[in-house]
Tab-separated table of N, CA and C in Angstrom:
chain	number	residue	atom	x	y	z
A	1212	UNK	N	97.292	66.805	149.762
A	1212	UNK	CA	97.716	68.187	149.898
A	1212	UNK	C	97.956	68.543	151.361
A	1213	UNK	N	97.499	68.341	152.064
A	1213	UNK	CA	97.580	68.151	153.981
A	1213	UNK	C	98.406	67.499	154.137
A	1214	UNK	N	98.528	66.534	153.939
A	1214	UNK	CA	100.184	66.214	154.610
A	1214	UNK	C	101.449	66.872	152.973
A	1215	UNK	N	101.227	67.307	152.762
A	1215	UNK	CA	102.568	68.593	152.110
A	1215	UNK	C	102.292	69.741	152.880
A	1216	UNK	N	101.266	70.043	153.093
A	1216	UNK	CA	101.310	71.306	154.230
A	1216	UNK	C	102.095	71.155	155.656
A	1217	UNK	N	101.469	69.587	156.241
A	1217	UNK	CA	102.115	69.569	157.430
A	1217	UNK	C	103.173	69.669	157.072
A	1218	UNK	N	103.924	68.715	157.045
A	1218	UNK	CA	105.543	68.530	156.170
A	1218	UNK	C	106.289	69.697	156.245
A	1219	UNK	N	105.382	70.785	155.141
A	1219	UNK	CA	106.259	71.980	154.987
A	1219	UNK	C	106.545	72.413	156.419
A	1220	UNK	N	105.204	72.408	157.014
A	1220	UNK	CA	105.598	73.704	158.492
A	1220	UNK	C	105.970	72.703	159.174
A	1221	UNK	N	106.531	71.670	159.319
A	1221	UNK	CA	107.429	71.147	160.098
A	1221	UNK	C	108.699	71.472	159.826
A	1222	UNK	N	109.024	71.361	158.319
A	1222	UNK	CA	110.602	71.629	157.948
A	1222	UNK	C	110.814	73.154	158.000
A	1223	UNK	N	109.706	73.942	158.469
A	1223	UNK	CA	109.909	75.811	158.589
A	1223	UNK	C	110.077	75.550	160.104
A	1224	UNK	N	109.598	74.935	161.048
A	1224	UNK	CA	109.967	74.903	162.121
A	1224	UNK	C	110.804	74.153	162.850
A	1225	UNK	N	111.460	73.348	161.942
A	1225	UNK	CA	113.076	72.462	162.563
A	1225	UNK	C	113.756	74.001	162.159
A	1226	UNK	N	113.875	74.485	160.934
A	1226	UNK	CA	114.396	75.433	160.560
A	1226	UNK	C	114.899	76.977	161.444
A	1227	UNK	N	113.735	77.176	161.852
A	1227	UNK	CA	113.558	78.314	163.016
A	1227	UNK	C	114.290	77.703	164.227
A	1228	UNK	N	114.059	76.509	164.764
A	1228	UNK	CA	114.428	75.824	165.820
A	1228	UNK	C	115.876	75.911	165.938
A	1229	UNK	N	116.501	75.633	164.368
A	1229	UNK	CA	117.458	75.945	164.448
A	1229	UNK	C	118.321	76.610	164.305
A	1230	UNK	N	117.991	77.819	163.842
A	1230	UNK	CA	118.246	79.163	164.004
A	1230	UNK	C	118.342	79.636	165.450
A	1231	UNK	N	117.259	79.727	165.971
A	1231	UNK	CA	117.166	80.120	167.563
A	1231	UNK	C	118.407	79.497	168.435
A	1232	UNK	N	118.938	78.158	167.579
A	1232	UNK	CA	119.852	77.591	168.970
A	1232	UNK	C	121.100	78.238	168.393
A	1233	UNK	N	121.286	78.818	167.449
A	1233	UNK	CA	122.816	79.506	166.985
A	1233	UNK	C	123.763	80.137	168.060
A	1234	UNK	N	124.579	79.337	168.567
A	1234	UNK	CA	125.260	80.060	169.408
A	1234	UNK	C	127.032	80.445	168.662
A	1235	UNK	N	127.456	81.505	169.596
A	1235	UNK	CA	128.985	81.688	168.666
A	1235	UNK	C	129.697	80.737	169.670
A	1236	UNK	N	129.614	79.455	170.142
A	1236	UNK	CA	130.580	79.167	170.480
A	1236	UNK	C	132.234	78.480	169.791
A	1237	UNK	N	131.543	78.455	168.367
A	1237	UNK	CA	132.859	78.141	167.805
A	1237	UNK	C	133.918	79.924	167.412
A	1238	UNK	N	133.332	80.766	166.894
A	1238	UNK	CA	134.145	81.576	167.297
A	1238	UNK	C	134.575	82.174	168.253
A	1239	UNK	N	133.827	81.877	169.418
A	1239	UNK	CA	134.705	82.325	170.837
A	1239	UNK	C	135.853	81.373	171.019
A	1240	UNK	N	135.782	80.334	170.477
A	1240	UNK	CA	136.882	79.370	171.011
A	1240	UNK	C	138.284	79.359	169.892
A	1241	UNK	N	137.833	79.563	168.886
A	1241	UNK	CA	138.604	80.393	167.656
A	1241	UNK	C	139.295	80.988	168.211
A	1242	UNK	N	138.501	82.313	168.357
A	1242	UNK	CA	139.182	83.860	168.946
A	1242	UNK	C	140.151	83.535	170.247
A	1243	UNK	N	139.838	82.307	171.095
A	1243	UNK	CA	140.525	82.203	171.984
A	1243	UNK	C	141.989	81.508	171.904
A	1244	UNK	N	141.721	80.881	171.046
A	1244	UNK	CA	143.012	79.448	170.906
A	1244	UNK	C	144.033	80.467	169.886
A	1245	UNK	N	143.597	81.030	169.075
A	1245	UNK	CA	144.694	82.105	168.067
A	1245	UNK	C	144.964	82.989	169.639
A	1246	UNK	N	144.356	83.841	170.174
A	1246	UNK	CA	144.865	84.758	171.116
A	1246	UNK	C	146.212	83.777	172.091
A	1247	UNK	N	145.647	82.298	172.324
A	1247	UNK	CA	147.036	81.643	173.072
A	1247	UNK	C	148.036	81.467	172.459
A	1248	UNK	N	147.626	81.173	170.921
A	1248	UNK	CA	149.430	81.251	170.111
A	1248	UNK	C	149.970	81.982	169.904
A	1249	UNK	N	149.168	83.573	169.455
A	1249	UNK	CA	150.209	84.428	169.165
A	1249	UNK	C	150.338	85.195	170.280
A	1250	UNK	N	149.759	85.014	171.095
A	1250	UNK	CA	150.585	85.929	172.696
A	1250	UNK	C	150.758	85.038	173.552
A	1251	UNK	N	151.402	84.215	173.572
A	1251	UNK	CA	152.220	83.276	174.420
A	1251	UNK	C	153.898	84.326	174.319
A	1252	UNK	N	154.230	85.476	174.553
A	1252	UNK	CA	155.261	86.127	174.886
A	1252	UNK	C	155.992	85.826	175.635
A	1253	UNK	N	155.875	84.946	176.119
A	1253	UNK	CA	156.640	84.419	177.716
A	1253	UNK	C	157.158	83.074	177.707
A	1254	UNK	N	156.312	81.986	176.374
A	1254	UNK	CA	156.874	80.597	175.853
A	1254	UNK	C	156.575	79.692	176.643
A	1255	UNK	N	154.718	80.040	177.470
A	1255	UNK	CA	155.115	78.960	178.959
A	1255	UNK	C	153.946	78.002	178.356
A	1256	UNK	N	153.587	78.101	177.069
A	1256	UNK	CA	152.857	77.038	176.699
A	1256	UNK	C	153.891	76.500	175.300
A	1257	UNK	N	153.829	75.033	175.572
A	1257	UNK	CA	154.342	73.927	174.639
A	1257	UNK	C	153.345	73.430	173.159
A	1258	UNK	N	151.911	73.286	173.946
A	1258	UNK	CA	150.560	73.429	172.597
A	1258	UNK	C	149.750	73.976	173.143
A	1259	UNK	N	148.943	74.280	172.023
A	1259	UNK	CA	147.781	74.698	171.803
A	1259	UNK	C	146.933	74.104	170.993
A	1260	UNK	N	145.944	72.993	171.090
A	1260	UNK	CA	145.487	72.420	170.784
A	1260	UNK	C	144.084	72.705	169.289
A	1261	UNK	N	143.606	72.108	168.835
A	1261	UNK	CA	142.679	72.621	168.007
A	1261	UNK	C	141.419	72.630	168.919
A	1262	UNK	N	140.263	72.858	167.972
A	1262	UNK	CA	139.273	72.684	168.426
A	1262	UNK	C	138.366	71.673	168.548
A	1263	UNK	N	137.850	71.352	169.534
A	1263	UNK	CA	137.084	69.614	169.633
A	1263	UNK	C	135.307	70.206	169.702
A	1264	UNK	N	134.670	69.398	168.856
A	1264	UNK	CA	133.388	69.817	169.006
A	1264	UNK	C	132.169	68.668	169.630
A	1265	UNK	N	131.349	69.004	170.366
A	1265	UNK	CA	130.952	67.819	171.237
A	1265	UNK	C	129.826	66.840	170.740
A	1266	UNK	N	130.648	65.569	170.075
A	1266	UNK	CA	130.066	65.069	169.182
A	1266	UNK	C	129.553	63.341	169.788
A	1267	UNK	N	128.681	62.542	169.688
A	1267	UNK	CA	128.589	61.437	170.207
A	1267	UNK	C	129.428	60.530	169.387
A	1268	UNK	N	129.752	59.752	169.896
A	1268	UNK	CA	130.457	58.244	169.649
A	1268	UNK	C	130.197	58.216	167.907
A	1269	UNK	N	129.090	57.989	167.715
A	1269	UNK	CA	128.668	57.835	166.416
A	1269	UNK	C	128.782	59.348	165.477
A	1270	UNK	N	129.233	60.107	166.129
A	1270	UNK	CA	129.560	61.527	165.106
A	1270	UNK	C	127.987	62.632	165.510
A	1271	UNK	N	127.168	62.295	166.152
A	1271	UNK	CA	125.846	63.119	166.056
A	1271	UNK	C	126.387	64.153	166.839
A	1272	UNK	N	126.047	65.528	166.235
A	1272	UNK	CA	126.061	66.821	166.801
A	1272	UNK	C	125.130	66.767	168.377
A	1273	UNK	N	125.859	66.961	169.161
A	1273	UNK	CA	125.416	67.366	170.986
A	1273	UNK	C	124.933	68.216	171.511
A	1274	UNK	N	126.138	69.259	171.394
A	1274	UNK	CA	125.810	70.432	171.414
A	1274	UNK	C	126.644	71.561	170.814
A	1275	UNK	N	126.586	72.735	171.443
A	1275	UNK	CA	127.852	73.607	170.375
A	1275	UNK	C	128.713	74.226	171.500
A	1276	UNK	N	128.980	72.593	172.635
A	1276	UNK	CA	130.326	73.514	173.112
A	1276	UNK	C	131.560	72.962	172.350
A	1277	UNK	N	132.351	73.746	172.936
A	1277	UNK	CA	133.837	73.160	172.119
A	1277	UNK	C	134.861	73.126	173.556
A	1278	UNK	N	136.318	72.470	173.111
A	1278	UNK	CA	137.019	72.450	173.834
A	1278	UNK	C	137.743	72.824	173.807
A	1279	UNK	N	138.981	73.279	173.899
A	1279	UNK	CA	140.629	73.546	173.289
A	1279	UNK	C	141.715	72.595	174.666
A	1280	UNK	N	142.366	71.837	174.299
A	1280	UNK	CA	143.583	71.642	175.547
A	1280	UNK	C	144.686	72.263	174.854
A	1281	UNK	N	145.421	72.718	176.081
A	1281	UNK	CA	146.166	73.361	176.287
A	1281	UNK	C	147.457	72.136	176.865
A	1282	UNK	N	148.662	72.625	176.815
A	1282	UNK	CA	149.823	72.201	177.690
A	1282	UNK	C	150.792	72.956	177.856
A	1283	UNK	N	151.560	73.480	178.820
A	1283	UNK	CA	152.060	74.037	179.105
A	1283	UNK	C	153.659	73.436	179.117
A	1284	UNK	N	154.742	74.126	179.121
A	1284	UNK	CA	156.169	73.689	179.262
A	1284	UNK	C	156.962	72.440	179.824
A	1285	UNK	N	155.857	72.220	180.904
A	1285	UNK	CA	155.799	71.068	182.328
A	1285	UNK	C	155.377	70.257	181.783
A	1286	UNK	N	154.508	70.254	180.862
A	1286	UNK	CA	153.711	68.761	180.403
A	1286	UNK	C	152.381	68.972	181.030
A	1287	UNK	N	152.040	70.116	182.126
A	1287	UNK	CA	150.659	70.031	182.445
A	1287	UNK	C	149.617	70.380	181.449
A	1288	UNK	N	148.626	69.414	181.674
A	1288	UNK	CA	147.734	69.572	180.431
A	1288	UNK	C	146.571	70.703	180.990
A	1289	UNK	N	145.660	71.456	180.567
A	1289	UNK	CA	144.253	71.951	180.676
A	1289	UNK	C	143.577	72.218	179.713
A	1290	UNK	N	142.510	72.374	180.089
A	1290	UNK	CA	141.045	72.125	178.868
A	1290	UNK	C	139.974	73.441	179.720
A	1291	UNK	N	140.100	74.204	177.856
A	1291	UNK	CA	139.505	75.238	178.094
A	1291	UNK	C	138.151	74.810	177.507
A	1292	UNK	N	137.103	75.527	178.031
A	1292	UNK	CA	135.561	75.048	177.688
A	1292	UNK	C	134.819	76.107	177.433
A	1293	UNK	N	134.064	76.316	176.394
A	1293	UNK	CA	133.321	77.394	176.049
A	1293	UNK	C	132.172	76.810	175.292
A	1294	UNK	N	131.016	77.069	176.413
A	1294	UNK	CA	129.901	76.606	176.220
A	1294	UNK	C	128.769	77.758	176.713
A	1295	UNK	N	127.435	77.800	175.983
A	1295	UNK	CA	126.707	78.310	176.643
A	1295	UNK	C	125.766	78.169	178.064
A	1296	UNK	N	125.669	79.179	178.383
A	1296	UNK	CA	125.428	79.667	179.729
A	1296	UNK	C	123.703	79.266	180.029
């Protein structure tokens, strides 16, 4: 019965743990990459890239920044980053 107790309040506290780390960085980067396609009014970007999430080699979750690249008309590339602070 003690180790089902431990157990439990371990899996209540990965739980909480991971709650607490909830950050919005995927909808800031959302909100950002739609704001570059549909107001690009001026046509000086070529793409707009999706969203990249920062994942290891083997697929394991990192953290919760994300990326978006960008390119512009020229072919210059940039990489927008939205991560917590």
């Amino acid at each position: 019965m003690n180790d089902f107790k431990t157990m439990a309040e371990m899996a209540i506290e990965g739980a909480q743990k991971a709650q607490s780390l909830m950050a919005y960085c995927d909808y800031i980067a959302h909100l950002i990459g739609r704001a570059l396609r549909n107001n690009d009014t001026e046509h000086l970007l070529s793409d707009v890239g999706g969203m990249k999430f920062d994942v290891s080699p083997e697929g394991a979750y990192l953290s919760s920044k994300k990326t978006i690249e960008v390119s512009d008309r020229y072919g210059k590339k940039y990489r927008i980053t939205v991560e917590e602070a």
